[in-house]
Coordinates of C-alpha atoms in Angstrom, one line a residue:
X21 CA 83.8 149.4 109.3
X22 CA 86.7 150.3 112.0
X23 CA 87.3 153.8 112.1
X24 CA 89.7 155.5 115.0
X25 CA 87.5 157.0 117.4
X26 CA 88.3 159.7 119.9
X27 CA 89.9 159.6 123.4
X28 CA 91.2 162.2 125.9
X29 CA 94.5 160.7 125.1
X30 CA 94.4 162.0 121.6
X31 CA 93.1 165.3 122.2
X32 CA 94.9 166.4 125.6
X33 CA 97.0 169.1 124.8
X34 CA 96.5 168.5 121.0
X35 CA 95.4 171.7 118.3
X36 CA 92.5 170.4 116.5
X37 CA 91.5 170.5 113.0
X38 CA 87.9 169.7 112.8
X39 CA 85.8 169.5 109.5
X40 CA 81.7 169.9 110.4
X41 CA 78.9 170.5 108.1
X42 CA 77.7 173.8 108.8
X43 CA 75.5 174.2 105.1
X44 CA 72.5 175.9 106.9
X45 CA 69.7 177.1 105.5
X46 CA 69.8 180.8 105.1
X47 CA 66.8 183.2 104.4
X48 CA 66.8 186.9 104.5
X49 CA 70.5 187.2 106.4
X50 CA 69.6 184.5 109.1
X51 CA 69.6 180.7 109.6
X52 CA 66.7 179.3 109.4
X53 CA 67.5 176.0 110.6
X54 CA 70.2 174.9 113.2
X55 CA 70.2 171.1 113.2
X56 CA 73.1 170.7 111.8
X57 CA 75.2 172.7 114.3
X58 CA 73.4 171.9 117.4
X59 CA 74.6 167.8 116.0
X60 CA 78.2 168.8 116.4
X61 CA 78.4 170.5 120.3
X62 CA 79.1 166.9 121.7
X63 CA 82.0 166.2 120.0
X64 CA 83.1 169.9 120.6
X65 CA 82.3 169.5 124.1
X66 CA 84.5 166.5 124.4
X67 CA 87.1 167.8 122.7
X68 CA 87.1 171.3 125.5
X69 CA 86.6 168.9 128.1
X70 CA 89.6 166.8 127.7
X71 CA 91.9 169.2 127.3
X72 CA 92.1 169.8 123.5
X73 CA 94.9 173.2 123.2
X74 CA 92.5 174.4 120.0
X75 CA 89.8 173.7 118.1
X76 CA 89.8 175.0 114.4
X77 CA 86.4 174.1 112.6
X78 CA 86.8 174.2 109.2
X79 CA 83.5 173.8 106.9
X80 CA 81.9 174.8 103.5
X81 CA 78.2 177.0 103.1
X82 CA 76.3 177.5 100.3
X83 CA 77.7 176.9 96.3
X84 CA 80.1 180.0 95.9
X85 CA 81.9 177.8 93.0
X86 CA 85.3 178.8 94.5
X87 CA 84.6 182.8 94.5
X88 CA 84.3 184.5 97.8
X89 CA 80.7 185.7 98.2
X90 CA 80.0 187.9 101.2
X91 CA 76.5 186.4 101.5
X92 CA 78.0 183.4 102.1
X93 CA 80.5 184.4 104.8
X94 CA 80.6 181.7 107.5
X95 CA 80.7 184.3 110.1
X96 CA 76.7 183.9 110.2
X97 CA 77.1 181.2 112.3
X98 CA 79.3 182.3 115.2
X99 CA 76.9 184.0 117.5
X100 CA 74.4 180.7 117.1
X101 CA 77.9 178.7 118.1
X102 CA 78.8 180.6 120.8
X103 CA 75.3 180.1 122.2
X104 CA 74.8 176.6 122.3
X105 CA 78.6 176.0 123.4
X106 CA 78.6 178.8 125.7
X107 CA 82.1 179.7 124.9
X108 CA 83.3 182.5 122.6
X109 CA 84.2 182.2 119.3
X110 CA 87.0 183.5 116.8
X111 CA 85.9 183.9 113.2
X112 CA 89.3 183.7 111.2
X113 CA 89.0 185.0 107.3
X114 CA 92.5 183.1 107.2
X115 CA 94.1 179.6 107.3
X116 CA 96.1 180.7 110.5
X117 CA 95.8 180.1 113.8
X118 CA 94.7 182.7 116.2
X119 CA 94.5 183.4 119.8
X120 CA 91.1 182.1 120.4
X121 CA 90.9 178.4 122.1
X122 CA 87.6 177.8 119.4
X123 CA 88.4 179.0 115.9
X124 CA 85.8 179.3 113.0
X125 CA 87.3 179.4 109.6
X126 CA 86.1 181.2 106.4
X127 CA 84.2 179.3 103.4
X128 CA 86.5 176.5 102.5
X129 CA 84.1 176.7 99.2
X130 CA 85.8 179.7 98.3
X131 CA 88.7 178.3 97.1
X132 CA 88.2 175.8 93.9
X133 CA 91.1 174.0 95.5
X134 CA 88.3 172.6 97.9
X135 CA 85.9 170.9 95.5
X136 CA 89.2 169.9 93.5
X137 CA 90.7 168.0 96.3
X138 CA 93.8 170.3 94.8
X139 CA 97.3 169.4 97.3
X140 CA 98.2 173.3 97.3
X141 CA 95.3 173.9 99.1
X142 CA 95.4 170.9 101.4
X143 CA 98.8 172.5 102.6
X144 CA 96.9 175.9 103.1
X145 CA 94.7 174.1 105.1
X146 CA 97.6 172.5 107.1
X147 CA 98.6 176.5 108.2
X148 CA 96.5 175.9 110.6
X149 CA 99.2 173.9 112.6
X150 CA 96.8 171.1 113.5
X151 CA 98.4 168.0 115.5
X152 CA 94.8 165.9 114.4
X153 CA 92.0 166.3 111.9
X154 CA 88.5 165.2 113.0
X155 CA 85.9 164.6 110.5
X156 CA 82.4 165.2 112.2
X157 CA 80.9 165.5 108.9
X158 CA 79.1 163.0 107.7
X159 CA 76.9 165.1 105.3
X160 CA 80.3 165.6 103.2
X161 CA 81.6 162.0 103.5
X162 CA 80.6 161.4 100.1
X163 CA 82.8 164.1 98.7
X164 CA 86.8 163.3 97.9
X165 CA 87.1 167.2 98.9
X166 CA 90.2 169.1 100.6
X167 CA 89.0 169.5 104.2
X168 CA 87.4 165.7 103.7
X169 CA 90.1 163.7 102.8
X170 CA 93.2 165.6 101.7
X171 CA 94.0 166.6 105.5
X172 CA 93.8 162.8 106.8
X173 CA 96.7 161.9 104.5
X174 CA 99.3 164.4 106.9
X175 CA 96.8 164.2 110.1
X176 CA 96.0 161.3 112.7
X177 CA 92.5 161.4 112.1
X178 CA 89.4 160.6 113.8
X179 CA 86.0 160.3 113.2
X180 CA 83.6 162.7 115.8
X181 CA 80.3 161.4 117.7
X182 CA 77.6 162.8 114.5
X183 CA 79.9 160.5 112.4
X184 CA 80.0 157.8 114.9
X185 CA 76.2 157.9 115.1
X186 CA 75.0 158.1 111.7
X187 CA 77.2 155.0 110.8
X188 CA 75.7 153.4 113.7
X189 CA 72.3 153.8 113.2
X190 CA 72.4 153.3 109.1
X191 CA 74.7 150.7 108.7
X192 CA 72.3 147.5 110.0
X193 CA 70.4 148.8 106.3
X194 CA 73.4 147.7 104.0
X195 CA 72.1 143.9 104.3
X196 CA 71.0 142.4 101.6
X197 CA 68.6 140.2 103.5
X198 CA 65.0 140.7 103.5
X199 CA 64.1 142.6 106.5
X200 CA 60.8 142.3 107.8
X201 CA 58.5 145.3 108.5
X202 CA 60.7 147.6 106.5
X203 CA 58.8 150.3 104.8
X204 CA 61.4 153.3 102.5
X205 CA 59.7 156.3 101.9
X206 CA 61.6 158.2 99.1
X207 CA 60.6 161.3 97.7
X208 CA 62.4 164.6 95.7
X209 CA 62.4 165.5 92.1
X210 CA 65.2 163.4 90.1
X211 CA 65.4 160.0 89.8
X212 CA 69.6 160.0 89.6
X213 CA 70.0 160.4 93.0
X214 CA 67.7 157.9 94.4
X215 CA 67.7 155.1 91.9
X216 CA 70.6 153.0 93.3
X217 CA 69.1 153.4 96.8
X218 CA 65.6 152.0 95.3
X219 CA 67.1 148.9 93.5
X220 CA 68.5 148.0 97.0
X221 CA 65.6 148.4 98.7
X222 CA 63.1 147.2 95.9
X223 CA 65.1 143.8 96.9
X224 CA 65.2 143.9 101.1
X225 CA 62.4 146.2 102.0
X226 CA 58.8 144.8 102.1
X227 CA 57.2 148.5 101.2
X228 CA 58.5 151.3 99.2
X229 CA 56.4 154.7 99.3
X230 CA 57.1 157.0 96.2
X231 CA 56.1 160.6 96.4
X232 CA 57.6 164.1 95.2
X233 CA 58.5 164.7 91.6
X234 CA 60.0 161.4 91.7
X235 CA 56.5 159.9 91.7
X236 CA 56.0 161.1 88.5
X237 CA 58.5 159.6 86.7
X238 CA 57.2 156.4 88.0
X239 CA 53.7 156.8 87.1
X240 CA 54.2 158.1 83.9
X241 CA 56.3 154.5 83.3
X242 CA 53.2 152.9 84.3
X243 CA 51.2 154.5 81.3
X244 CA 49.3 157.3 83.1
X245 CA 49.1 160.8 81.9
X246 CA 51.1 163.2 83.6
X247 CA 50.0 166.3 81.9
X248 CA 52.4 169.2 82.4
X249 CA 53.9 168.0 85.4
X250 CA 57.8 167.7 86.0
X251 CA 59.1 164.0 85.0
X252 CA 62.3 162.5 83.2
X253 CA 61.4 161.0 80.2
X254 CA 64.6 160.0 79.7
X255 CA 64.1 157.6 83.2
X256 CA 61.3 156.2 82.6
X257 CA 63.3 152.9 81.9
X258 CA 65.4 153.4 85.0
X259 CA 61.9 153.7 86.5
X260 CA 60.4 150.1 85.2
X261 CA 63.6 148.5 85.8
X262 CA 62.7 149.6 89.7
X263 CA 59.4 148.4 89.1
X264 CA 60.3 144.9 87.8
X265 CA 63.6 144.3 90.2
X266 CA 60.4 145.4 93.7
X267 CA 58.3 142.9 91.6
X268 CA 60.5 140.0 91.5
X269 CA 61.5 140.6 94.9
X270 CA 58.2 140.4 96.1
X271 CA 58.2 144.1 97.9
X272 CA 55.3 146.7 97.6
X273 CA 55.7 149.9 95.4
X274 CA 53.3 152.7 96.6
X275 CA 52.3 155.5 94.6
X276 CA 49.4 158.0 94.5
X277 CA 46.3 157.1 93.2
X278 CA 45.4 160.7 93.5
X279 CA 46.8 163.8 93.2
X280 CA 47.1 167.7 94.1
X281 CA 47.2 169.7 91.4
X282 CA 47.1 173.1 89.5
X283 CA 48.1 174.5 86.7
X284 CA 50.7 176.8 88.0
X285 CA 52.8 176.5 91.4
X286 CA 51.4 179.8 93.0
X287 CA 47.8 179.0 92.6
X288 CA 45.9 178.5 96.0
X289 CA 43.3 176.8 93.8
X290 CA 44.1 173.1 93.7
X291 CA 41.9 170.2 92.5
X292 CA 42.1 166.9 94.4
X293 CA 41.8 164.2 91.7
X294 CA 42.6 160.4 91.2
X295 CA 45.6 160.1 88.9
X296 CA 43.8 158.5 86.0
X297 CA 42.1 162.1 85.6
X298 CA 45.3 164.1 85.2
X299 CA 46.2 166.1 81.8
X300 CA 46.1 169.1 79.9
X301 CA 47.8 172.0 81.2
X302 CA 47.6 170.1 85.4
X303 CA 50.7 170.3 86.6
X304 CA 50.9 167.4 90.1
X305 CA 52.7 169.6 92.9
X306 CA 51.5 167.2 95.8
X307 CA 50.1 163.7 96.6
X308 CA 46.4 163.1 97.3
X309 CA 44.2 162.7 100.2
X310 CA 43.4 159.1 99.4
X311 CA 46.8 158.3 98.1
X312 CA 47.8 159.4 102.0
X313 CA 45.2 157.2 103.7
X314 CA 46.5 154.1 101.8
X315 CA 49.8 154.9 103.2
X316 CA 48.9 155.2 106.8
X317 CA 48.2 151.9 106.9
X318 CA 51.6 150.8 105.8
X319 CA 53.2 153.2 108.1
X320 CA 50.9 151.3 110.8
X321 CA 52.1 148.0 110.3
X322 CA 55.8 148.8 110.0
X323 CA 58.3 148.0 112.4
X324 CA 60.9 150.2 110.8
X325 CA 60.5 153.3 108.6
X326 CA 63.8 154.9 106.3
X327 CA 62.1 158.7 104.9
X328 CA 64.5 160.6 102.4
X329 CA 62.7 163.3 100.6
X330 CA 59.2 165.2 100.8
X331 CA 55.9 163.9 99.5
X332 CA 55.8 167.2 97.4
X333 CA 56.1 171.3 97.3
X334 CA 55.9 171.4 100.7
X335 CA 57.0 174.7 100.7
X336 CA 53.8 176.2 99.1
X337 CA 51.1 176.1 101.8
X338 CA 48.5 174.9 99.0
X339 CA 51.0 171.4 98.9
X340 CA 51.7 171.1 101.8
X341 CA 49.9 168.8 103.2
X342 CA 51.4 165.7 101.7
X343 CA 54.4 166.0 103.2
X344 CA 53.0 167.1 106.6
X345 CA 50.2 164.0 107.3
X346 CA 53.2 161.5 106.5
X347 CA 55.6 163.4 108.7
X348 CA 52.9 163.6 111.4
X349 CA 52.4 159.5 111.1
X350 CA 55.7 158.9 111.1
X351 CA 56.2 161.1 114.3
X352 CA 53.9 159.3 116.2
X353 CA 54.3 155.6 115.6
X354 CA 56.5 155.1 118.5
X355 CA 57.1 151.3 118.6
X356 CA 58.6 151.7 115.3
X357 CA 62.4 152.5 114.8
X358 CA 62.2 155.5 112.3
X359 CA 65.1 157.3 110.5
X360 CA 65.0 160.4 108.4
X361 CA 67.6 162.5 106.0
X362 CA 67.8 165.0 103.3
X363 CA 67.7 168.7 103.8
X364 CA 64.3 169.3 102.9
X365 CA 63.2 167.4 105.1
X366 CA 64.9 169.3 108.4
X367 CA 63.1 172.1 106.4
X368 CA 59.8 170.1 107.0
X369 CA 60.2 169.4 110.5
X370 CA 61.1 172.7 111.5
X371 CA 57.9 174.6 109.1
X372 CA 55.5 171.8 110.8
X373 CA 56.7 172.2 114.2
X374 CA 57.6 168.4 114.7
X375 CA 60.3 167.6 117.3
X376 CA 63.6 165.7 116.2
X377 CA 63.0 163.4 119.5
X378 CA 59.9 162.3 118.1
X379 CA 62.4 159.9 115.7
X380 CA 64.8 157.3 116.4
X381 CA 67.2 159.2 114.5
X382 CA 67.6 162.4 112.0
X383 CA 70.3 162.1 109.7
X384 CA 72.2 165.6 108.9
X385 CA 73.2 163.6 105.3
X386 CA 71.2 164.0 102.4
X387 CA 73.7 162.7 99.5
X388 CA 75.7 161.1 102.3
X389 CA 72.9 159.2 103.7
X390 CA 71.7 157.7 100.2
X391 CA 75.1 156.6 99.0
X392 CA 76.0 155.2 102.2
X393 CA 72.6 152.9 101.9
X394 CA 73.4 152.0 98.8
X395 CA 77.1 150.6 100.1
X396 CA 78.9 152.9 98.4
X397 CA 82.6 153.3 99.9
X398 CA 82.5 157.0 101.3
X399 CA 85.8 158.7 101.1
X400 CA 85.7 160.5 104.1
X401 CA 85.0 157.5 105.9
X402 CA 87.7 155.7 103.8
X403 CA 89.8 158.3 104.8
X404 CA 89.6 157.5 108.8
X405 CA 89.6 153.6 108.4
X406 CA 92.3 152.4 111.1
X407 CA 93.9 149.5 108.8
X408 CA 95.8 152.7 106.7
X409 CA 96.7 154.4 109.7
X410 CA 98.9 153.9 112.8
X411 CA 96.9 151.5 115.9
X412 CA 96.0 153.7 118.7

């Protein structure tokens, strides 16, 4: 995939649009997590370094379904900006450019124009009076959205260094080769999502460790009792098709063989039990102690290790341990190349205190990350291929 890349030629004396992914997690009026804005102070560095006249940074927050919603404002995240690039910010409300060299634009979400990919509002957009448009947001590449690839149609466009760097390090997984050593951990609630991401692996990976919700699904496909615990019925043949394509393909399926459970999610009383016991009124909110033994022997042996989605309700201190003994493994296997994604899964780091550094690499893409490993054609990245642009 050749994608124009940036250079101080482009950018000297050039007003810049630049689209980031700035969908934070907020609790109680602050951010709770900053990963995904702390990822984006390189390429805004760069681009104040060499000269850039502006920089406009457009990008969405939240789900306001095209409605301006106050609580959503993304004026919440100027002071955290300003601090990590040590320059001062101006939040605009409007389209228009300001006196400020670094610009922060309102809630593109709050236009429907946005979501729509709608051409009135890619020409609101363009009242901005960019010269280029920089997409340094890989966890919107999968969206055909206004700020994501309406602008690169008017715009010489470039991708920034988070976009540069997730391709990198993701794209050696679109092989369809066996790879040796490769162990996928996937966990979440729905089975939509992930299912083209697990036939691909069920046919290059040697292990695949399913956990979450997700498991579920899975188990209750393989004839055990689920009780009142959250599954699709409806996937269940998704979920042996899964089963038979790892099986043919010779590559290990993991699930629990015990589980957490309760019968509501705000009890602290749990009962650790193996899966064959489950029924009633239990309701499975995290995987086992066994189940998590069994797996640090795969993580052990692996010399590479793809995570997308918690083990269960991490959240919930009574399940949270799940998710935080795999997270802990994976942290510390250092002679194995490890790469995580999702949202929840920031989330996880930051609650069990486990440093970014201690992985190869943290994708900011949840969505993003899982289409692009299933080799799906992202649009945003479409959008900034060089063969339907002008050579540098």
């Amino acid at each position: 995939m050749k994608i124009r890349t940036l250079s101080p030629k482009a950018i000297k004396d050039k007003a810049v649009i630049i689209r980031v992914d700035y969908n934070v997690p907020i609790k109680n009026g602050s951010i709770g997590e900053t990963t995904r804005i702390e990822e984006t102070i390189p390429t805004l560095k760069y681009l104040l370094k060499n000269g850039a006249k502006r920089i406009h940074i457009l990008s969405h927050l939240g789900r306001p379904k095209g409605q301006k919603n106050p609580d959503l404002s993304l004026n919440i995240v100027t002071p955290v900006l300003e601090k990590l690039l040590g320059e001062k910010v101006e939040f605009r409300t409007t389209y228009t450019p300001g006196e400020g060299r670094i610009q922060l634009h309102e809630n593109v979400r709050f236009f429907e124009g946005e979501t729509k990919n709608d051409p009135e509002f890619v020409q609101k957009l363009l009242k901005i009076k960019g010269d280029i448009f920089v997409n340094d947001a890989f966890g919107v590449c999968h969206r055909a959205q206004a700020s994501v690839v309406g602008l690169p149609i008017f715009l010489p466009s470039f991708a920034g260094f988070l976009l540069e760097k997730e391709m990198e390090h993701l794209s050696p997984f679109l092989s369809s080769e066996k790879m040796s050593g490769l162990t996928v951990i996937v966990g979440g609630a729905k089975i939509e999502t992930k299912v083209n991401v697990l036939k691909h692996f069920s046919r290059t990976a040697e292990n695949i460790i399913i956990g979450g919700a997700l498991a579920n699904t899975f188990l209750a496909a393989q004839g055990f009792d689920v009780g009142q615990s959250f599954y699709e019925e409806e996937e269940i043949g998704t979920a042996r098709e899964v089963l038979d394509m790892a099986e043919k393909n010779k590559t290990g399926i993991h699930l629990p063989i015990d589980v957490i459970v309760a019968e509501n999610i705000e009890d602290t009383q749990t009962l650790d039990m193996p899966i064959e016991d489950v029924m009633g009124a239990l309701k499975i909110f995290d995987t086992g102690r066994r189940s998590i033994a069994s797996y640090a022997e795969i993580i052990q042996h692996s010399k590479t290790i793809i995570w997308n989605g918690p083990m269960g309700c991490f959240e919930y201190d009574a399940f949270e341990n799940g998710t935080k003994e795999v997270l802990r493994m994976v942290s510390a296997h250092k002679k194995a190349r490890t790469i995580l994604g999702g949202g929840d899964t920031l989330k996880a780091l930051k609650k069990f205190n486990i440093d970014k550094s201690s992985f190869t690499h943290v994708s900011t893409g949840g969505g993003a990350m899982l289409e692009f490993l299933e080799g799906k054609d992202l649009p945003g990245i479409e959008a900034l291929m060089i063969r339907s642009q002008e050579p540098n």
